[in-house]
PDB file of C-alpha atoms in Angstrom:
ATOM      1  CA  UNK E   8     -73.564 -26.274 -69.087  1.00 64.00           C
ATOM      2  CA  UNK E   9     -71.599 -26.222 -72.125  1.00 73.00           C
ATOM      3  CA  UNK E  10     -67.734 -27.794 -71.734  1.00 63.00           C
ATOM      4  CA  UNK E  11     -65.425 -25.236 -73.713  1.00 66.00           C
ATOM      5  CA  UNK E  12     -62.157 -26.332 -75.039  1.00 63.00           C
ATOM      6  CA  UNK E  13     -59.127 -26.659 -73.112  1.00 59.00           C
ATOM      7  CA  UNK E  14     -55.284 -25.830 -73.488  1.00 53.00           C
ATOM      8  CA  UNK E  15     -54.149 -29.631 -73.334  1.00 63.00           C
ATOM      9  CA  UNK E  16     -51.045 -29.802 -75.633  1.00 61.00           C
ATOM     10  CA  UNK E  17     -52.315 -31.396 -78.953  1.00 73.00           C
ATOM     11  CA  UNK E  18     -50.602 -32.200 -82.681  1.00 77.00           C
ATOM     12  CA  UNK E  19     -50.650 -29.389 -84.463  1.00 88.00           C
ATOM     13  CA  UNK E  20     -50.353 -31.078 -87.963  1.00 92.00           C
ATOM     14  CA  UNK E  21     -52.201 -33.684 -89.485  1.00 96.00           C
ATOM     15  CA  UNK E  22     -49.940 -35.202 -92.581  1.00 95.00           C
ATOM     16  CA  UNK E  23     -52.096 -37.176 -95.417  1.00 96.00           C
ATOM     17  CA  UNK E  24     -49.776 -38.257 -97.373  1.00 94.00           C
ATOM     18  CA  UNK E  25     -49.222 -35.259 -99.719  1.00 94.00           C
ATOM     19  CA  UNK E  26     -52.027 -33.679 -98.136  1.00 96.00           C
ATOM     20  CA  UNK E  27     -51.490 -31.357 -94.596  1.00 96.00           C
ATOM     21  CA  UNK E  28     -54.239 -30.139 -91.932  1.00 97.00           C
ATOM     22  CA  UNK E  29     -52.696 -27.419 -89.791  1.00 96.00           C
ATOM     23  CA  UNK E  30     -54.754 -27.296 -86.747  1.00 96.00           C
ATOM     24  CA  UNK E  31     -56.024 -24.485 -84.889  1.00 94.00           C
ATOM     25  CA  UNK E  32     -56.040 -21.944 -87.624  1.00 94.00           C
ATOM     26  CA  UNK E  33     -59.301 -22.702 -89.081  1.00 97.00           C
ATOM     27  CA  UNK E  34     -62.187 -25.859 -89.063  1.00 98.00           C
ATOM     28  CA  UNK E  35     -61.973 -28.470 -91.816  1.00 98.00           C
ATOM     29  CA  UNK E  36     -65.126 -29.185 -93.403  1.00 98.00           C
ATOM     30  CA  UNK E  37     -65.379 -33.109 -94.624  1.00 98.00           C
ATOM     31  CA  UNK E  38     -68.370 -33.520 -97.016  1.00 98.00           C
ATOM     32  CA  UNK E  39     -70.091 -36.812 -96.858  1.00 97.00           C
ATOM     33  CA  UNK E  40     -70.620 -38.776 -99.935  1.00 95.00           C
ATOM     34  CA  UNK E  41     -72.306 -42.014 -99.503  1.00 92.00           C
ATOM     35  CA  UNK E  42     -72.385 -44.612-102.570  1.00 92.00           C
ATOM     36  CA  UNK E  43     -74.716 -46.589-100.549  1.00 85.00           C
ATOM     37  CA  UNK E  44     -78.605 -47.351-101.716  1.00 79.00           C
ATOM     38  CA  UNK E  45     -79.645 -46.827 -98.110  1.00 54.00           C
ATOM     39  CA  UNK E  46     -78.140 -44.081 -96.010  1.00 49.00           C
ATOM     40  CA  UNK E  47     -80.209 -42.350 -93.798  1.00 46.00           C
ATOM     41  CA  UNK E  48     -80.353 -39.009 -95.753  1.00 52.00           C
ATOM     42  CA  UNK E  49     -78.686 -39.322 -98.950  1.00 49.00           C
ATOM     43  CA  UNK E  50     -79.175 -43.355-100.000  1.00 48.00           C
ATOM     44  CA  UNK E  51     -79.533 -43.663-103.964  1.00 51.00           C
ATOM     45  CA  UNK E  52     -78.712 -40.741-104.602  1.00 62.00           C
ATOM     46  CA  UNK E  53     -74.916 -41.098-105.548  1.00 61.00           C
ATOM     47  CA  UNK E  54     -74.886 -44.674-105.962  1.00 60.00           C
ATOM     48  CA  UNK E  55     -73.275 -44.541-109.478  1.00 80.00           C
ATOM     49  CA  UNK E  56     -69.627 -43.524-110.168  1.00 89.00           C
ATOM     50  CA  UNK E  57     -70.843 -40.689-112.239  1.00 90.00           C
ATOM     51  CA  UNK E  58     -73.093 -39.186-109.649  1.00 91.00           C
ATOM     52  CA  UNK E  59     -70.992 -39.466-107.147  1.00 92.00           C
ATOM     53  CA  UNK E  60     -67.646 -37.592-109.107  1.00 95.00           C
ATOM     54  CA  UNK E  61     -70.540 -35.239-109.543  1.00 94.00           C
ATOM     55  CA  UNK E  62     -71.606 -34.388-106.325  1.00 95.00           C
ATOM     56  CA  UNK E  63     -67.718 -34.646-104.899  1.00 96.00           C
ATOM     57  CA  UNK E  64     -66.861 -32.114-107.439  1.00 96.00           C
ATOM     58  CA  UNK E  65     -69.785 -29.395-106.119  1.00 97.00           C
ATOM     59  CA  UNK E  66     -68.928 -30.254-102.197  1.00 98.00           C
ATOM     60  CA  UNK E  67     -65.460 -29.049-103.379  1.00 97.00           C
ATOM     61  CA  UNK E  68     -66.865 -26.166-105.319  1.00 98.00           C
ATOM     62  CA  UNK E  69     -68.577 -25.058-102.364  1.00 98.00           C
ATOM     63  CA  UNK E  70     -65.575 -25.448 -99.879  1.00 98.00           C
ATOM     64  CA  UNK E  71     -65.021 -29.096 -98.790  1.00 98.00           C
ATOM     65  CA  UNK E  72     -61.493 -29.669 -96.795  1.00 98.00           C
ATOM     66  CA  UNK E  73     -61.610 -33.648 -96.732  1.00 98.00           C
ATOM     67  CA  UNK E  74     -64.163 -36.181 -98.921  1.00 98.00           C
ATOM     68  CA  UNK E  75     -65.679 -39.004 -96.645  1.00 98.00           C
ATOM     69  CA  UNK E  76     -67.190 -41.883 -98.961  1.00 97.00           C
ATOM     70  CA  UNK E  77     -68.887 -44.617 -97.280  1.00 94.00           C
ATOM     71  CA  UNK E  78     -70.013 -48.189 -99.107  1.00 93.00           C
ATOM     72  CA  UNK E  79     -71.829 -49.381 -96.240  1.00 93.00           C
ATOM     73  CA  UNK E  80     -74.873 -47.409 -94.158  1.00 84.00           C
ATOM     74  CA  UNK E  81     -74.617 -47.088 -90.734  1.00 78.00           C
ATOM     75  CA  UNK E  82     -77.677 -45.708 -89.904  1.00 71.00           C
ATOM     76  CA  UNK E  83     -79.844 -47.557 -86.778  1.00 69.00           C
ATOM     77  CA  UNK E  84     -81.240 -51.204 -88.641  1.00 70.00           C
ATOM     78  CA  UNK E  85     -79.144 -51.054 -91.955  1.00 72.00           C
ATOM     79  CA  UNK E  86     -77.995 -54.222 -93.435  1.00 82.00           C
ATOM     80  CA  UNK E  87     -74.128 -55.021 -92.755  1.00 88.00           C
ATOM     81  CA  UNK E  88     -72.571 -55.537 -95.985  1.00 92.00           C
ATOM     82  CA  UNK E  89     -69.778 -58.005 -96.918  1.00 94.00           C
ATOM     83  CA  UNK E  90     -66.276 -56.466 -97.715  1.00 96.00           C
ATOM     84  CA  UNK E  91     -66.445 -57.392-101.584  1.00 96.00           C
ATOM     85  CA  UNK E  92     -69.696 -55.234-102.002  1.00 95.00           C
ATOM     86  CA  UNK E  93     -68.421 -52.275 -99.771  1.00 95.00           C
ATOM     87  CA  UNK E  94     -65.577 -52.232-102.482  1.00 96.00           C
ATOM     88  CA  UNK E  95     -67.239 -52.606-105.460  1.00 94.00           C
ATOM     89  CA  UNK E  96     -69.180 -49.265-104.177  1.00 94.00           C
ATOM     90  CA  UNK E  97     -66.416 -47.213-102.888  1.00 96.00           C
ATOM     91  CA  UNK E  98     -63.317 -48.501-105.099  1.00 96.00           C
ATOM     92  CA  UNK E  99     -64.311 -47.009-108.627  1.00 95.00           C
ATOM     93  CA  UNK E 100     -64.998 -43.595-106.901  1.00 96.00           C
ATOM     94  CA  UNK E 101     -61.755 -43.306-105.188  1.00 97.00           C
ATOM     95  CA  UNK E 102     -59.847 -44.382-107.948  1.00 97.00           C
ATOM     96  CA  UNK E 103     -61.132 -41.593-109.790  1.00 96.00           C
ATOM     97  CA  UNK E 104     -61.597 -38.662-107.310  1.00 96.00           C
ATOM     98  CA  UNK E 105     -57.344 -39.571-106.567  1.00 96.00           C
ATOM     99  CA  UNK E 106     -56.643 -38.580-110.305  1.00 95.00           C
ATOM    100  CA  UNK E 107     -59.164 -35.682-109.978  1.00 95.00           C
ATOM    101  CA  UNK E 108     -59.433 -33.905-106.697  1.00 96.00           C
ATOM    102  CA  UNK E 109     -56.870 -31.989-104.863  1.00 95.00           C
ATOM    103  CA  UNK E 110     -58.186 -33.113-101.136  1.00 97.00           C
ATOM    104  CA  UNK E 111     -57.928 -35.475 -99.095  1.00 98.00           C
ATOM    105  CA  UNK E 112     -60.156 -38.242 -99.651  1.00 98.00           C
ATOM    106  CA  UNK E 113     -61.209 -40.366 -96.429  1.00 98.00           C
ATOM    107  CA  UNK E 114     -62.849 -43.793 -96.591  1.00 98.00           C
ATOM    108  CA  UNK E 115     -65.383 -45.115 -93.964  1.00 97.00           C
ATOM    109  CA  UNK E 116     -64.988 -48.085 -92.861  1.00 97.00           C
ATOM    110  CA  UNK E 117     -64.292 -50.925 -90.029  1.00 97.00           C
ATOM    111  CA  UNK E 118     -63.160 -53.735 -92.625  1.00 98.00           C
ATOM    112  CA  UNK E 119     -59.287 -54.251 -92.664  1.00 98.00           C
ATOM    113  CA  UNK E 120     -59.414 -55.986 -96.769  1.00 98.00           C
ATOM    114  CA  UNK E 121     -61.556 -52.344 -97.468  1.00 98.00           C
ATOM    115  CA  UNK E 122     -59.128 -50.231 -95.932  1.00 98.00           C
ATOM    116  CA  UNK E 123     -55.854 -51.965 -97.473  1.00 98.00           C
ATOM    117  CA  UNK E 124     -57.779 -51.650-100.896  1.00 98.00           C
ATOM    118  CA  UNK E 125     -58.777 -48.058-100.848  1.00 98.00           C
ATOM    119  CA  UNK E 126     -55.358 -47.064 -99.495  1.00 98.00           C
ATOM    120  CA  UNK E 127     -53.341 -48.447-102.174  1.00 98.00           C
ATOM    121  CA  UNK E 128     -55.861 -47.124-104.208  1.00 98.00           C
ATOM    122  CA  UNK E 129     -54.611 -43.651-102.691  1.00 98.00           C
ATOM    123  CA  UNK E 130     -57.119 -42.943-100.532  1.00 98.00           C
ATOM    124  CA  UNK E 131     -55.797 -40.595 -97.543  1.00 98.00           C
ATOM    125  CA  UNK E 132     -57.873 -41.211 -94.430  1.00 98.00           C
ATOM    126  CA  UNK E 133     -59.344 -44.233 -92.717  1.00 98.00           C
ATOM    127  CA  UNK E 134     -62.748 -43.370 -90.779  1.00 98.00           C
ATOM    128  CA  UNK E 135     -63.733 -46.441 -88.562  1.00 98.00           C
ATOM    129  CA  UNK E 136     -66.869 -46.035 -86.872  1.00 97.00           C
ATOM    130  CA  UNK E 137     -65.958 -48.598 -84.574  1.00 98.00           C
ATOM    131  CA  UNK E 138     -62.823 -47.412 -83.458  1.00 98.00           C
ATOM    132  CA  UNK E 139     -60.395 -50.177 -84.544  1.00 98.00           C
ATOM    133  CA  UNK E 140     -62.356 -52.865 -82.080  1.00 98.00           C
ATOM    134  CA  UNK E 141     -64.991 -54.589 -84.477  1.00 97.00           C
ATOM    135  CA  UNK E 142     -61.859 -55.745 -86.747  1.00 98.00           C
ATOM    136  CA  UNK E 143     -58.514 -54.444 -84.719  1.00 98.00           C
ATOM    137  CA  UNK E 144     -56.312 -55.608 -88.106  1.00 98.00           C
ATOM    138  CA  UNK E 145     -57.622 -52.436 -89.443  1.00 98.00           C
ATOM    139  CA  UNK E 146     -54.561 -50.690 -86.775  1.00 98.00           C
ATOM    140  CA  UNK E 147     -51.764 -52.699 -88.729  1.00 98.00           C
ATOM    141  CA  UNK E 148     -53.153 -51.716 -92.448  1.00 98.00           C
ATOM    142  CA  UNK E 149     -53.372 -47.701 -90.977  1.00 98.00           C
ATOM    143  CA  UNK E 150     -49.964 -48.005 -89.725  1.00 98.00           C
ATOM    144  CA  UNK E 151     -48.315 -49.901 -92.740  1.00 98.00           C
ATOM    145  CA  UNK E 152     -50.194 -46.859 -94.966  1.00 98.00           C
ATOM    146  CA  UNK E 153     -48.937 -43.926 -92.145  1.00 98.00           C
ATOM    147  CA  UNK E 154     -52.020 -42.497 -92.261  1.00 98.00           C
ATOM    148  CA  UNK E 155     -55.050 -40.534 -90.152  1.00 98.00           C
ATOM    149  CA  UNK E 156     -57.414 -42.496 -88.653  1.00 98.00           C
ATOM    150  CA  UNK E 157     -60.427 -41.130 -87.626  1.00 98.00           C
ATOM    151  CA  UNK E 158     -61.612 -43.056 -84.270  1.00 98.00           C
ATOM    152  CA  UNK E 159     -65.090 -42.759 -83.392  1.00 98.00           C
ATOM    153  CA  UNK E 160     -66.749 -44.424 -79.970  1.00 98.00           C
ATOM    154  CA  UNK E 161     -69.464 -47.253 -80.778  1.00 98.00           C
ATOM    155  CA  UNK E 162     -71.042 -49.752 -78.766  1.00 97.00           C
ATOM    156  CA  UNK E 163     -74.464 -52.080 -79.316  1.00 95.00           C
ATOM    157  CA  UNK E 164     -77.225 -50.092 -77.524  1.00 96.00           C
ATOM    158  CA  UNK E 165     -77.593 -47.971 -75.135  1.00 97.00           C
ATOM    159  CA  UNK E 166     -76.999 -48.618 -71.649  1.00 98.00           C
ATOM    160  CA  UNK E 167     -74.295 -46.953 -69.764  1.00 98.00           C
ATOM    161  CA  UNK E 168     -72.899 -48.451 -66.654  1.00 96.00           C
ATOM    162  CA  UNK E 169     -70.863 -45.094 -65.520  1.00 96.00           C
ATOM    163  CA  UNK E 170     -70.738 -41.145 -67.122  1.00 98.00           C
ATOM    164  CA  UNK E 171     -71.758 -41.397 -70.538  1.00 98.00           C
ATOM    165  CA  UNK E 172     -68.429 -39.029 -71.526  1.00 98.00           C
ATOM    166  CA  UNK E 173     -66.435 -40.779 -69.250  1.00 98.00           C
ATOM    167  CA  UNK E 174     -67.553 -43.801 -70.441  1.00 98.00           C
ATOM    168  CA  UNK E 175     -66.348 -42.637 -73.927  1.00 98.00           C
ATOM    169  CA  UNK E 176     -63.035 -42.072 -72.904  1.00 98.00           C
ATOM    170  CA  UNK E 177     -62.401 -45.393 -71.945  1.00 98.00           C
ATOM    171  CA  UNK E 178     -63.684 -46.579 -75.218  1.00 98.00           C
ATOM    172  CA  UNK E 179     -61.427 -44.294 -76.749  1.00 98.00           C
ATOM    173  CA  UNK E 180     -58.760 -44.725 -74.894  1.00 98.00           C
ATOM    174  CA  UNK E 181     -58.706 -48.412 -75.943  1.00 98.00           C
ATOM    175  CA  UNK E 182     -58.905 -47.578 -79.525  1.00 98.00           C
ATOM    176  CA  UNK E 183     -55.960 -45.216 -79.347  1.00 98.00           C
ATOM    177  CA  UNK E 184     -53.788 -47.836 -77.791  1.00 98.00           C
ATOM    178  CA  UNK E 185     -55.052 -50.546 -79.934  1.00 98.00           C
ATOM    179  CA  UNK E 186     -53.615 -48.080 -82.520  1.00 98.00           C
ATOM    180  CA  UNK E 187     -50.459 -47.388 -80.961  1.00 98.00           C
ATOM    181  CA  UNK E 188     -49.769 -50.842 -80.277  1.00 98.00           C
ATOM    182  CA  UNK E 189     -50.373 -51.620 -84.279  1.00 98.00           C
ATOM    183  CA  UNK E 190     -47.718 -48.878 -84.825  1.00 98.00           C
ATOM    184  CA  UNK E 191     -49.793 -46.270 -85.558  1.00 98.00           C
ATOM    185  CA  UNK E 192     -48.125 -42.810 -84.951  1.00 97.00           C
ATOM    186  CA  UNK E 193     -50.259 -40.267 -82.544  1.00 97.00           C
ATOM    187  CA  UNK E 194     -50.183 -37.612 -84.599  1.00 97.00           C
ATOM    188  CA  UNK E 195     -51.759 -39.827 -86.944  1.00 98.00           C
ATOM    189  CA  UNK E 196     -55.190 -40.314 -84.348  1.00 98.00           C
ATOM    190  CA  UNK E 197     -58.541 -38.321 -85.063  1.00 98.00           C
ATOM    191  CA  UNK E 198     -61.246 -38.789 -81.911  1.00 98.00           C
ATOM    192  CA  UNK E 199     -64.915 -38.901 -83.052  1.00 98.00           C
ATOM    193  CA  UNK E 200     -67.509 -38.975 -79.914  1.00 98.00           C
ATOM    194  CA  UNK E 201     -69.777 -40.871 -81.905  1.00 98.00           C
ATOM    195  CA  UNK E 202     -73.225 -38.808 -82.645  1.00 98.00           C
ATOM    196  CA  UNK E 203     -76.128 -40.648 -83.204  1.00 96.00           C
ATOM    197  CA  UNK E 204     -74.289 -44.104 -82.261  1.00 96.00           C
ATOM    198  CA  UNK E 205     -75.099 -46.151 -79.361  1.00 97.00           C
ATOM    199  CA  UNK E 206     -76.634 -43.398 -77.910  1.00 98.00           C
ATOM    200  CA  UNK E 207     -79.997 -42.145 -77.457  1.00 98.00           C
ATOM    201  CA  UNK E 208     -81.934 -38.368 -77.382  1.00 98.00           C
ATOM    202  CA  UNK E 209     -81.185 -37.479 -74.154  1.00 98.00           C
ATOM    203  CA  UNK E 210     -77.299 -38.682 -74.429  1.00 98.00           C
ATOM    204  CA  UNK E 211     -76.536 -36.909 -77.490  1.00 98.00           C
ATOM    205  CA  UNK E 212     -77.950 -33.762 -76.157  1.00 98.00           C
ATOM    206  CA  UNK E 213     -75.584 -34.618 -72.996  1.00 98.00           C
ATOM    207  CA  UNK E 214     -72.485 -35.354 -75.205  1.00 98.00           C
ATOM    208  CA  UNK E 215     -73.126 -32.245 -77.011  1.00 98.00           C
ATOM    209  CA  UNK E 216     -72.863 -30.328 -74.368  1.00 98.00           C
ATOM    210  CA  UNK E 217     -69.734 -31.264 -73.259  1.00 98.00           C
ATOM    211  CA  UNK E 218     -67.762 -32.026 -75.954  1.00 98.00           C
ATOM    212  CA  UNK E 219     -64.869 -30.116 -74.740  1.00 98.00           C
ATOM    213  CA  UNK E 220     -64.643 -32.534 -71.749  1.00 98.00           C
ATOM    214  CA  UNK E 221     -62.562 -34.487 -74.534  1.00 98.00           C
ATOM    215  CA  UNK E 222     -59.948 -32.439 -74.858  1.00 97.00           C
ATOM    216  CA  UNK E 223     -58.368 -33.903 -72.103  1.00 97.00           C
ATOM    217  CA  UNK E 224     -57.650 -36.683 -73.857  1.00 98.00           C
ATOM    218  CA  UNK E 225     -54.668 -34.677 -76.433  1.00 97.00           C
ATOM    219  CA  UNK E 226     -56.102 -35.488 -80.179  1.00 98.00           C
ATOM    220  CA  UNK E 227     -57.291 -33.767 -82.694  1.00 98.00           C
ATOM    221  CA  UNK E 228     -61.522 -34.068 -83.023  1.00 98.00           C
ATOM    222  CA  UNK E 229     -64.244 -34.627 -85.738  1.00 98.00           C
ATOM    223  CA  UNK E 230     -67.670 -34.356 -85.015  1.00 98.00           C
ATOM    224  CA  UNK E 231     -70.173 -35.779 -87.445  1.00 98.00           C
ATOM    225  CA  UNK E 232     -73.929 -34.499 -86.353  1.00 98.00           C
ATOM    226  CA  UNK E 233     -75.218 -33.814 -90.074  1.00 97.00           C
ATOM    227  CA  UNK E 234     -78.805 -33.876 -90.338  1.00 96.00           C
ATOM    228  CA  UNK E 235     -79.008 -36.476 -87.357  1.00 96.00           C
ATOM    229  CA  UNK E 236     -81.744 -37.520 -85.647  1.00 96.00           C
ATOM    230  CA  UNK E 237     -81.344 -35.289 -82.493  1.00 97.00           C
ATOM    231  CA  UNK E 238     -81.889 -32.387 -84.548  1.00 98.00           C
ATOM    232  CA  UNK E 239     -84.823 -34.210 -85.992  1.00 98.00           C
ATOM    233  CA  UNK E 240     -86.197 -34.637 -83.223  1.00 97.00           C
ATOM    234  CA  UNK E 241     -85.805 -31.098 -81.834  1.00 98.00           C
ATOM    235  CA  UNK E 242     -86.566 -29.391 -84.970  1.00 98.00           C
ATOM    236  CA  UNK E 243     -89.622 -32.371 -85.616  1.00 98.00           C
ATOM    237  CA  UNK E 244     -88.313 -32.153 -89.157  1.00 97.00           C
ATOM    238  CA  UNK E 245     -87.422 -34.824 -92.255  1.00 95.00           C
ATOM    239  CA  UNK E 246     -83.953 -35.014 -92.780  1.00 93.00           C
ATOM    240  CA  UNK E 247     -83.282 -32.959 -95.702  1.00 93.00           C
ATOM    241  CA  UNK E 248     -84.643 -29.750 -93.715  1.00 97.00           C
ATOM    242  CA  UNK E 249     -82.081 -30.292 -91.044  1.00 97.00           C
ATOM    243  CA  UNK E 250     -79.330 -27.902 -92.627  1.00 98.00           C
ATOM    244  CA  UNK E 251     -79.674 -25.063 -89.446  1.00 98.00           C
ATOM    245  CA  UNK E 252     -79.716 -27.106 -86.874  1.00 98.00           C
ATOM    246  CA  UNK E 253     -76.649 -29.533 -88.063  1.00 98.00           C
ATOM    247  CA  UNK E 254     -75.022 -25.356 -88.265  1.00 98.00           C
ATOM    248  CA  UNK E 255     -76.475 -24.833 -84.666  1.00 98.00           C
ATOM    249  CA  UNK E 256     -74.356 -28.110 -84.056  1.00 98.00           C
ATOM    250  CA  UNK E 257     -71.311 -27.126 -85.872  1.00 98.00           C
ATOM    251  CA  UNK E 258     -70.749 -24.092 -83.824  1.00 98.00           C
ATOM    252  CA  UNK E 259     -71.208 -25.604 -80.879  1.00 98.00           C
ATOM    253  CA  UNK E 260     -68.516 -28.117 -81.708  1.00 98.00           C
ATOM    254  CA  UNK E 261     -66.074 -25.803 -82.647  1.00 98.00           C
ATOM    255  CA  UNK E 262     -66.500 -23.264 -79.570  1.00 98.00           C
ATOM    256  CA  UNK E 263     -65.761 -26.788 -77.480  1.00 98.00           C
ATOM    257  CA  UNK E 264     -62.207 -27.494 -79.466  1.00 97.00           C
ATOM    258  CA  UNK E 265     -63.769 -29.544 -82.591  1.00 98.00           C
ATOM    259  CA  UNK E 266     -61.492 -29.452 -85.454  1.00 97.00           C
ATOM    260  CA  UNK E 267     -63.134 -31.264 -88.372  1.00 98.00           C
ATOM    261  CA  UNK E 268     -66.902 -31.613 -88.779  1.00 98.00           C
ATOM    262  CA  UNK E 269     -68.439 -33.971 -91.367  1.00 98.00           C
ATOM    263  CA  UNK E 270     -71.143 -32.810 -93.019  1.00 98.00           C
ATOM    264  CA  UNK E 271     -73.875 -33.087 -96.057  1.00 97.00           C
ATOM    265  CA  UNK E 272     -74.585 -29.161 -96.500  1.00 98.00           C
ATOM    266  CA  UNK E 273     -71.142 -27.964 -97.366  1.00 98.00           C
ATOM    267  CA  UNK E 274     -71.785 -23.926 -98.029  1.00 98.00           C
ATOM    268  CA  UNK E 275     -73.609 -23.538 -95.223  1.00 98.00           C
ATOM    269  CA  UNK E 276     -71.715 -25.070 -92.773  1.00 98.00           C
ATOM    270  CA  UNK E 277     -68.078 -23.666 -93.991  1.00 98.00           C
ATOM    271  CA  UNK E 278     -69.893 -20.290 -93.530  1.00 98.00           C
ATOM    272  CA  UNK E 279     -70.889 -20.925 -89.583  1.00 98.00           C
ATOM    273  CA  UNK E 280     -67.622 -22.112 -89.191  1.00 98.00           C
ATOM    274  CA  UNK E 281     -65.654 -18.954 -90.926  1.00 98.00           C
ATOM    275  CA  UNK E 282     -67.474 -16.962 -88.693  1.00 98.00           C
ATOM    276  CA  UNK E 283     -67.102 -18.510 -85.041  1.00 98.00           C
ATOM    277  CA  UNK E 284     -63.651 -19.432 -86.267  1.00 98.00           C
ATOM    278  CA  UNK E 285     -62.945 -15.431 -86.655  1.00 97.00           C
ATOM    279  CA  UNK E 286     -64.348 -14.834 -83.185  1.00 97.00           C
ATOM    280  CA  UNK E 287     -62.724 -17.498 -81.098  1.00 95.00           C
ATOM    281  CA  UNK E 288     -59.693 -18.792 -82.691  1.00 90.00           C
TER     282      UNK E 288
END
């Protein structure tokens, strides 16, 4: 049974410095642009500064809200990489997208010395895939920059001692007062469930489904499922042939209350989006 979206009282603004998300008139697409040599789908391909202002510049061509650049794969067995090589990846390519692009761009990371960099650098967004607990500092450099964070649930395998979604919640739950605490302003706090992370095939079917259980908690959310391997796995296809299914995905989320999704296939996604977004909003 699919869990629609709720009427909990949420922000209805999301400032990024000169950048604002109203929410509820439409779904913000965030392309993903990795500058790593090892991402699941994309690694190499946009590892130089010139590729990657390439590639930014189409996603934006072809309807990207937000730009997501990541220095450091988080796919299942990547290397972790230190917080000096994460910046020499992702620092020349938001220094330049800044003077060039007119969205917001987001930087993911969990590193406190990566965030401060990129956000004097101008960056606009913080994206922590490990929701402010693998290095809770990160809180105080979001708050001194007032800006988004995007909080996504994480945790070192797979077992689950209760309900996998309420078992989320608490995660997130922590992370949002972990930011509050550090001074971070709510309206400020993006929820990610955390496809594809600490979660197996059957789990990320379940979470799926009842995304809109999360509602409940009163912030905005993003929902990352591009090209994943649950729609590998359904689909039995390599990841560059999973552009319908991540759709499939994308209209679920939004029918359940998503806001944001982050995605590789830009066009096709924005148009699955326009479309359930004229029907339901």
């Amino acid at each position: 049974m699919i869990s629609l979206k709720n009427n909990v009282a949420r922000n209805t603004h999301i400032k990024c410095k000169e950048h604002t998300l109203v929410l509820g008139e439409n779904t913000y697409i965030m392309g993903i642009l990795n500058v790593t040599p090892d991402s699941f789908s994309d690694g190499g391909q946009y590892d130089e500064v010139n590729k990657a202002l390439d590639h930014a510049h189409i996603m934006i061509k072809e309807g990207a809200d937000i730009l997501d650049i990541g220095g450091e794969s988080t796919r299942p067995g990547a290397e972790e990489v230190d917080a000096k090589t994460e910046l020499k990846r992702v620092l020349p390519v938001v220094e330049k997208l800044v003077q060039e692009v007119s969205v917001p761009i987001s930087v993911d990371t969990y590193k406190a010395e990566v965030a401060k960099a990129v956000l004097e650098a101008g960056a606009h967004i913080i994206n922590d895939v490990w929701g402010l607990q693998r290095e809770p500092e990160i809180a105080k450099v979001v708050a001194q920059y007032k800006v988004p964070v995007v909080i996504m649930h994480n945790q070192k395998g797979t077992h689950y001692e209760k309900d996998i979604i309420e078992s989320i919640k608490e995660f997130l739950s922590k992370s949002i007062n972990i930011a509050l605490e550090a001074g971070v302003k709510k309206e400020n706090i993006i929820l990610d469930p955390g496809v594809g992370f600490g979660k197996n095939f059957e789990q990320n079917k379940e979470v799926m489904s009842r995304l809109g259980e999360l509602n409940t908690l009163g912030y905005p959310i993003l929902l990352g499922t591009s090209r994943k391997s649950m729609i590998g796995k359904i689909l039995d296809v390599e990841a560059n042939e999973r552009v319908e299914g991540t759709v499939a995905t994308t209209v679920m989320g939004i029918v359940q209350g998503v806001d944001i999704v982050r995605v590789h296939d830009i066009k096709e996604n924005l148009r699955a989006a326009k479309v359930t977004d004229a029907i339901i909003r």
